[in-house]
Structures are given as C-alpha cells and as structure tokens.
Coordinates of C-alpha atoms in Angstrom, one line a residue:
X1 CA -150.7 -241.4 221.6
X2 CA -151.3 -238.5 219.4
X3 CA -150.4 -238.5 215.8
X4 CA -148.8 -235.1 214.9
X5 CA -148.0 -235.4 211.2
X6 CA -147.9 -232.8 209.0
X7 CA -149.5 -234.8 206.1
X8 CA -153.3 -234.5 205.3
X9 CA -155.4 -237.5 206.3
X10 CA -158.1 -239.2 203.8
X11 CA -160.5 -236.7 205.6
X12 CA -160.3 -233.8 203.0
X13 CA -162.3 -232.1 200.1
X14 CA -161.2 -233.1 196.8
X15 CA -161.9 -230.0 195.1
X16 CA -160.2 -228.1 198.4
X17 CA -156.1 -226.7 198.5
X18 CA -154.1 -226.7 201.2
X19 CA -153.5 -223.0 203.1
X20 CA -150.6 -222.3 204.2
X21 CA -149.6 -219.7 207.2
X22 CA -152.7 -220.8 209.4
X23 CA -152.7 -221.6 212.6
X24 CA -153.4 -225.2 213.5
X25 CA -156.9 -225.0 213.6
X26 CA -158.1 -221.9 211.5
X27 CA -162.0 -220.6 212.3
X28 CA -163.1 -217.7 209.7
X29 CA -166.2 -215.9 209.7
X30 CA -168.1 -218.7 211.0
X31 CA -171.8 -218.5 211.1
X32 CA -174.5 -221.2 211.9
X33 CA -178.3 -220.5 211.8
X34 CA -180.8 -222.9 213.0
X35 CA -184.0 -221.3 211.1
X36 CA -184.4 -218.5 208.9
X37 CA -186.1 -216.1 211.8
X38 CA -183.5 -213.4 212.2
X39 CA -182.9 -214.1 216.1
X40 CA -181.9 -217.4 215.1
X41 CA -178.4 -217.4 214.6
X42 CA -176.4 -220.0 216.9
X43 CA -173.0 -218.3 215.8
X44 CA -172.2 -215.1 214.1
X45 CA -169.1 -214.3 212.2
X46 CA -166.8 -215.9 214.3
X47 CA -163.0 -215.7 213.9
X48 CA -160.2 -217.3 215.8
X49 CA -157.2 -219.6 215.4
X50 CA -156.1 -222.9 218.0
X51 CA -152.7 -223.4 218.3
X52 CA -151.1 -227.0 218.3
X53 CA -150.2 -228.7 221.5
X54 CA -152.2 -226.7 223.7
X55 CA -155.6 -226.3 225.7
X56 CA -158.4 -224.0 224.6
X57 CA -161.5 -223.3 226.2
X58 CA -164.7 -222.6 225.3
X59 CA -166.9 -220.4 227.8
X60 CA -170.0 -218.8 228.0
X61 CA -173.5 -218.9 229.5
X62 CA -176.0 -221.8 228.3
X63 CA -177.2 -221.2 224.9
X64 CA -174.1 -218.7 224.1
X65 CA -173.1 -221.6 220.9
X66 CA -170.3 -223.5 222.8
X67 CA -171.5 -226.9 221.7
X68 CA -172.6 -226.0 218.5
X69 CA -168.9 -224.5 217.7
X70 CA -167.5 -227.7 219.0
X71 CA -169.6 -229.8 216.4
X72 CA -168.7 -227.8 213.4
X73 CA -165.0 -227.7 214.7
X74 CA -165.4 -231.7 214.1
X75 CA -167.6 -231.9 211.5
X76 CA -170.7 -233.1 212.6
X77 CA -172.3 -229.9 211.1
X78 CA -171.7 -227.3 208.5
X79 CA -171.6 -223.7 208.8
X80 CA -173.8 -221.4 206.8
X81 CA -171.0 -219.1 206.2
X82 CA -167.3 -219.3 206.6
X83 CA -165.2 -222.4 206.8
X84 CA -162.9 -224.2 209.3
X85 CA -159.6 -226.0 208.3
X86 CA -157.2 -227.9 210.1
X87 CA -153.8 -227.9 209.3
X88 CA -154.7 -225.9 206.5
X89 CA -157.3 -228.3 204.7
X90 CA -161.0 -227.5 205.2
X91 CA -163.1 -229.7 207.8
X92 CA -165.4 -231.7 205.6
X93 CA -168.7 -231.3 206.8
X94 CA -171.6 -234.3 206.9
X95 CA -172.5 -233.5 203.4
X96 CA -168.8 -234.3 202.3
X97 CA -168.6 -237.9 203.9
X98 CA -170.8 -240.8 205.0
X99 CA -170.1 -240.6 208.5
X100 CA -169.2 -237.2 210.0
X101 CA -166.8 -236.3 212.2
X102 CA -163.0 -235.7 211.2
X103 CA -160.6 -238.9 211.9
X104 CA -157.6 -237.0 213.4
X105 CA -160.2 -235.7 215.8
X106 CA -162.3 -237.3 218.6
X107 CA -165.2 -235.8 220.3
X108 CA -166.0 -236.5 223.9
X109 CA -169.8 -235.5 224.9
X110 CA -171.4 -234.7 227.9
X111 CA -173.4 -237.7 228.5
X112 CA -171.2 -240.7 227.8
X113 CA -173.1 -241.6 224.4
X114 CA -170.4 -244.0 223.2
X115 CA -170.1 -245.8 226.0
X116 CA -171.4 -249.5 226.2
X117 CA -173.2 -249.6 229.6
X118 CA -173.0 -253.0 230.3
X119 CA -169.3 -254.2 228.9
X120 CA -166.3 -253.6 231.2
X121 CA -163.8 -250.7 231.0
X122 CA -161.4 -252.9 228.9
X123 CA -163.6 -253.8 226.1
X124 CA -165.3 -250.3 226.2
X125 CA -161.6 -248.6 225.1
X126 CA -160.6 -252.0 223.4
X127 CA -163.3 -251.8 220.7
X128 CA -162.0 -248.8 219.3
X129 CA -159.0 -250.8 217.9
X130 CA -159.0 -253.6 215.2
X131 CA -158.1 -257.0 216.1
X132 CA -154.9 -257.1 213.2
X133 CA -152.5 -256.9 215.7
X134 CA -153.8 -258.4 219.2
X135 CA -150.6 -257.3 221.0
X136 CA -150.5 -254.1 219.9
X137 CA -154.1 -253.7 220.7
X138 CA -153.5 -254.9 224.2
X139 CA -150.9 -252.5 224.6
X140 CA -152.6 -249.1 223.1
X141 CA -155.4 -250.0 225.7
X142 CA -153.5 -250.4 228.5
X143 CA -151.4 -247.5 227.7
X144 CA -154.9 -245.6 227.6
X145 CA -156.6 -246.9 230.4
X146 CA -153.0 -246.1 232.9
X147 CA -153.3 -242.4 231.3
X148 CA -156.5 -242.0 232.9
X149 CA -155.6 -243.6 236.2
X150 CA -158.2 -246.5 235.5
X151 CA -156.3 -249.4 234.3
X152 CA -157.5 -250.7 238.1
X153 CA -161.4 -250.7 236.8
X154 CA -160.5 -252.8 233.6
X155 CA -162.6 -255.4 234.6
X156 CA -165.5 -253.4 236.2
X157 CA -168.9 -252.5 234.1
X158 CA -169.3 -249.0 233.2
X159 CA -172.9 -249.3 234.7
X160 CA -171.0 -249.5 237.8
X161 CA -168.7 -246.6 237.8
X162 CA -169.4 -243.0 239.1
X163 CA -170.0 -240.2 236.8
X164 CA -166.1 -239.0 237.2
X165 CA -165.0 -242.7 236.3
X166 CA -167.1 -242.7 233.2
X167 CA -165.5 -239.5 232.2
X168 CA -162.0 -241.0 232.2
X169 CA -163.2 -243.8 230.2
X170 CA -164.7 -241.6 227.7
X171 CA -161.5 -239.9 227.6
X172 CA -159.5 -242.6 227.4
X173 CA -161.8 -244.6 224.4
X174 CA -161.0 -241.2 222.4
X175 CA -157.6 -241.4 223.3
X176 CA -156.4 -244.9 222.4
X177 CA -157.0 -244.5 218.5
X178 CA -154.1 -241.7 218.8
X179 CA -155.8 -238.3 217.5
X180 CA -154.3 -235.3 217.0
X181 CA -157.4 -233.1 218.8
X182 CA -159.5 -234.2 221.2
X183 CA -162.9 -232.1 221.9
X184 CA -164.5 -232.3 225.1
X185 CA -168.1 -230.9 226.1
X186 CA -168.6 -230.1 229.4
X187 CA -165.5 -232.8 230.6
X188 CA -166.1 -232.1 234.3
X189 CA -169.8 -231.4 234.4
X190 CA -170.5 -234.9 236.3
X191 CA -166.8 -235.1 238.0
X192 CA -167.4 -234.3 241.8
X193 CA -165.4 -231.1 242.7
X194 CA -163.0 -233.4 245.0
X195 CA -161.7 -235.4 241.8
X196 CA -162.1 -232.5 239.4
X197 CA -158.5 -231.2 240.1
X198 CA -157.2 -234.7 239.6
X199 CA -158.9 -235.3 236.2
X200 CA -157.7 -231.8 235.2
X201 CA -154.1 -232.6 236.3
X202 CA -154.1 -236.0 234.0
X203 CA -155.6 -234.0 230.9
X204 CA -152.7 -231.6 231.3
X205 CA -150.1 -234.3 232.0
X206 CA -151.3 -236.0 228.5
X207 CA -151.1 -232.9 226.6
X208 CA -147.6 -231.7 227.4
X209 CA -146.0 -235.5 227.1
X210 CA -147.7 -236.3 223.9
X211 CA -148.5 -232.8 222.2
X212 CA -152.5 -233.3 222.1
X213 CA -154.6 -230.2 221.4
X214 CA -157.8 -230.0 223.2
X215 CA -160.7 -227.8 222.9
X216 CA -163.3 -227.8 225.7
X217 CA -166.6 -226.8 226.6
X218 CA -167.4 -224.7 229.5
X219 CA -170.1 -222.6 231.5
X220 CA -167.9 -222.2 234.6
X221 CA -164.9 -220.1 234.2
X222 CA -163.4 -222.0 237.7
X223 CA -163.1 -225.4 235.9
X224 CA -160.4 -224.0 232.8
X225 CA -159.3 -220.7 234.0
X226 CA -156.4 -223.1 235.9
X227 CA -155.9 -225.4 233.0
X228 CA -156.3 -223.9 229.7
X229 CA -153.7 -222.1 227.6
X230 CA -156.3 -220.1 225.8
X231 CA -159.4 -218.8 226.1
X232 CA -163.0 -218.0 223.8
X233 CA -165.7 -216.3 225.5
X234 CA -168.8 -216.7 223.8
X235 CA -172.1 -214.7 224.3
X236 CA -175.2 -215.4 222.2
X237 CA -173.5 -216.7 219.2
X238 CA -171.0 -213.9 219.2
X239 CA -167.1 -213.9 220.1
X240 CA -166.8 -211.6 223.1
X241 CA -163.2 -212.1 224.0
X242 CA -160.1 -214.5 223.2
X243 CA -156.7 -214.8 224.9
X244 CA -154.6 -216.2 227.8
X245 CA -156.6 -216.4 231.1
X246 CA -154.3 -214.4 232.6
X247 CA -154.9 -211.5 229.9
X248 CA -158.6 -211.9 229.6
X249 CA -159.0 -211.9 233.1
X250 CA -156.8 -208.9 234.2
X251 CA -158.1 -207.0 231.4
X252 CA -161.3 -208.0 230.1
X253 CA -162.3 -206.3 226.9
X254 CA -166.5 -206.2 228.1
X255 CA -168.6 -206.3 230.8
X256 CA -170.0 -209.7 230.1
X257 CA -166.4 -211.2 230.1
X258 CA -165.9 -209.6 233.9
X259 CA -169.1 -210.6 235.1
X260 CA -168.6 -214.2 233.6
X261 CA -165.0 -214.5 234.9
X262 CA -165.0 -212.5 237.8
X263 CA -168.4 -211.8 239.1
X264 CA -167.4 -208.4 238.4
X265 CA -168.9 -205.2 239.9
X266 CA -170.0 -203.3 236.6
X267 CA -170.6 -199.7 237.2
X268 CA -172.7 -196.9 235.0
X269 CA -170.7 -193.8 234.5
X270 CA -172.9 -192.0 237.0
X271 CA -172.6 -195.1 239.8
X272 CA -168.8 -194.9 239.2
X273 CA -168.6 -191.2 239.7
X274 CA -169.3 -191.9 243.2
X275 CA -166.1 -193.9 243.6
X276 CA -163.7 -192.4 240.4
X277 CA -164.9 -188.9 240.4
X278 CA -162.3 -188.2 237.7
X279 CA -162.8 -191.5 235.4
X280 CA -165.1 -190.7 232.5
X281 CA -166.1 -193.7 230.9
X282 CA -169.5 -195.5 229.7
X283 CA -168.8 -198.4 231.9
X284 CA -166.3 -199.5 234.9
X285 CA -165.3 -202.5 235.6
X286 CA -164.1 -203.9 239.3
X287 CA -163.2 -207.0 240.4
X288 CA -164.6 -207.9 243.9
X289 CA -160.8 -208.5 244.8
X290 CA -159.9 -204.9 243.4
X291 CA -161.5 -203.4 246.4
X292 CA -159.8 -203.0 249.9
X293 CA -162.2 -202.4 252.8
X294 CA -161.0 -199.4 255.5
X295 CA -162.3 -199.9 258.9
X296 CA -162.2 -196.3 259.5
X297 CA -164.6 -194.3 257.9
X298 CA -163.5 -191.3 256.1
X299 CA -166.2 -189.9 254.1
X300 CA -169.7 -188.5 254.3
X301 CA -171.3 -191.2 253.0
X302 CA -169.9 -194.2 254.2
X303 CA -170.3 -198.1 253.1
X304 CA -172.8 -200.4 255.0
X305 CA -172.1 -204.2 255.1
X306 CA -175.4 -205.5 253.9
X307 CA -174.3 -209.2 253.8
X308 CA -171.2 -211.6 254.6
X309 CA -170.8 -214.6 252.6
X310 CA -168.8 -217.3 254.0
X311 CA -166.5 -218.9 251.4
X312 CA -164.1 -221.1 253.4
X313 CA -160.6 -219.6 253.9
X314 CA -162.5 -215.9 253.0
X315 CA -165.9 -214.1 252.6
X316 CA -167.6 -212.4 250.0
X317 CA -168.8 -208.9 251.4
X318 CA -171.8 -207.3 250.2
X319 CA -171.6 -203.4 250.6
X320 CA -174.0 -200.6 250.1
X321 CA -174.0 -197.1 249.7
X322 CA -177.7 -195.2 248.6
X323 CA -178.3 -196.8 244.7
X324 CA -174.5 -198.2 244.8
X325 CA -174.1 -202.0 245.5
X326 CA -170.7 -203.4 245.8
X327 CA -169.3 -207.2 246.3
X328 CA -165.4 -207.2 247.4
X329 CA -163.8 -210.4 248.9
X330 CA -162.4 -210.2 252.5
X331 CA -159.3 -212.3 253.0
X332 CA -159.3 -212.2 257.0
X333 CA -163.1 -213.6 258.3
X334 CA -164.6 -212.5 261.3
X335 CA -163.0 -209.0 261.0
X336 CA -166.4 -207.6 260.0
X337 CA -170.1 -207.4 261.3
X338 CA -173.4 -207.2 259.5
X339 CA -174.6 -203.3 259.4
X340 CA -171.1 -202.1 260.2
X341 CA -170.2 -198.7 258.4
X342 CA -166.6 -198.8 256.4
X343 CA -164.8 -196.6 253.5
X344 CA -163.3 -198.7 250.4
X345 CA -160.5 -198.1 248.6
X346 CA -160.5 -198.8 244.8
X347 CA -157.2 -200.7 244.0
X348 CA -157.7 -201.1 240.2
X349 CA -160.3 -200.6 237.7
X350 CA -161.0 -201.0 234.2
X351 CA -162.9 -198.5 232.1
X352 CA -165.0 -199.8 228.6
X353 CA -166.2 -196.8 226.6

C-alpha cells in the first residue's frame, strides 16, 4: 500500500531546496506558541529524526504537546520557529497550500472525524479512491480492509460498530491511498484492552510488510512500549528523552521519564542515603522491579508493608520506613501480609545529577 519512492511529490515549497543527509523525517529546533504569553509555549526547541519503515511513539502527560507535534508534522499547523523536513523537503504548512496536510501522509484522529457515520464500512474506505479504474478501486479497498481484518464488516454502518472497529476502519481508510507515513493520535484510546493487542499486531504486520512509517501519540506507555521502535518523551512542550523503548526504560535520562514509563521510585539525595549511603546524586531512580524483598529483617530500621495491590499474576507492594516510601513488585502473590516488617535489597538504580 505504501509508496516509498524518493522522488518529491507536488507537496513542496517552490522556494525550497532538498537537503541531503537528513533522517526520513527531520525535526529541527521546532517551537510553537499558542499566544504571546511567556507560559503559552506548546513546543520548545524540539529536534529529532524519524527512521523510515519504523514505528515512533510520542508519549507524555496530557498537555505536553503531543498532538500539536503530530499536527505540525502533517502540515496542519505552522511552527513559529524551526522546520520539519520529509525526505529532505520542507513540509508545507497551511499558508503554503490550499488544503493543509501532506499528500504522502495520512492522519487518523482519535475522534474518527473523517468517518461517515451512516455509510457502510466498504463505502467509507472506497470513497478515498477515484472512479477512474473501478477494478483497481475494488481491489485496493479489499486489501485495506483485509489488512485490518474487517472485510467481514464491509456492509455494516459505522454507527453500528464498536469503538475498536471504528478505529480499524479509520486506519484502513487512511491506508487505502498508499501513504508513506501514517500519523495516529491516541489510536488505542477507544479500543477495549482485550482487542488492543490484536490491533497492535496488525499495525506491526502492516509496517513490516509494506515498509510504512508510523508516528503515533499516546499518554499510556504500556500501549506502545512493546509496539514502537523508538520513543519520544514530551513534558510541557520539551523533549525529555529519545531512543529505543528498552534503552530509555532501562536507562531513563530523568525522573519524569522514569515516572512515566515505570512509575518509578524517585528519591532525593537524603532519602537515597537511607538505602544507598555510598551513592551521592541529586536524585536516585529505582524502578519497582529493581527492589527485592527479604522476609528476614536484617536492619534495625526495617520496612513495613503498608499496602498490597493485587495485579493478577503479581502484586504491587507499598513499603514505608520512617519518612521513606517505596513501591515494589512481588511476583509471588500472597507471600506477604499487611503490617509485616521486611528488609529490602536494591538490585539496580540510576543516579541523576
């Protein structure tokens, strides 16, 4: 479905020249303000590159600038500073073309704005194609529906579908024209947890089969840690981290990233001295799974189990000692009791100066 040629489309600015040696999508020193007030910066001096044929996830808390960044990449908004280049060409904004949005990209919004509620699934997807070749139109529509496993729903109205089924239709509608880049805003927001994994697997299969480049936005790291090839971490319009999911999770660059990805324990230098007296750092990051509980009390100031949260095959245990509180993971449910005193061992930590 994707057309991965390197020739420029008609979506380019006449005065622009192609830059060589850049990432497939290159963002440089990007800033976007929503007003003239000092605290209204949506994005601040953001720079990163997106690799072709990979899935990049933009994650962060609400209001961090994720959707704004997606709209800027697509060309629905213009940056106040910096630039975005696709295959070396500057992405045109709403002042550069009559109908905003790069023709080699497709954006799937989280509210299914493009879907015709009272038309059926087939017509919603097929309507993206012209009638110049009806056989080709039929074949492309069938391929798009099959790729999202919704061909069986082709005669059903959009109004009669579940949120997850509507999301699949919206993605198929975006893919049927063969874009090179698919942008998705909170794609799993309205998908039941039981069907989320299946949709993620279908997206990964499409990326692997046709070389599609995907950029998606999410506020929930658990949705994208296993799916994405690269992560971009945003906080209040600032890029706080970039890299592979495994790299960023195991070696978080800051406390915000650690909290976002792992609900990590963030200790001040004073708090950390209680556990790691030999370590001197501004902050210490300890993921919950980096703590091991020992039933044998080996210290004069043991930890007390304050709460045990059932999570299915594991428990989340809240420990406290004096003014220090820690969150840890227990993979042997029912082993510990509320109020029990225990010792702990820190298996791993990350110091932030």
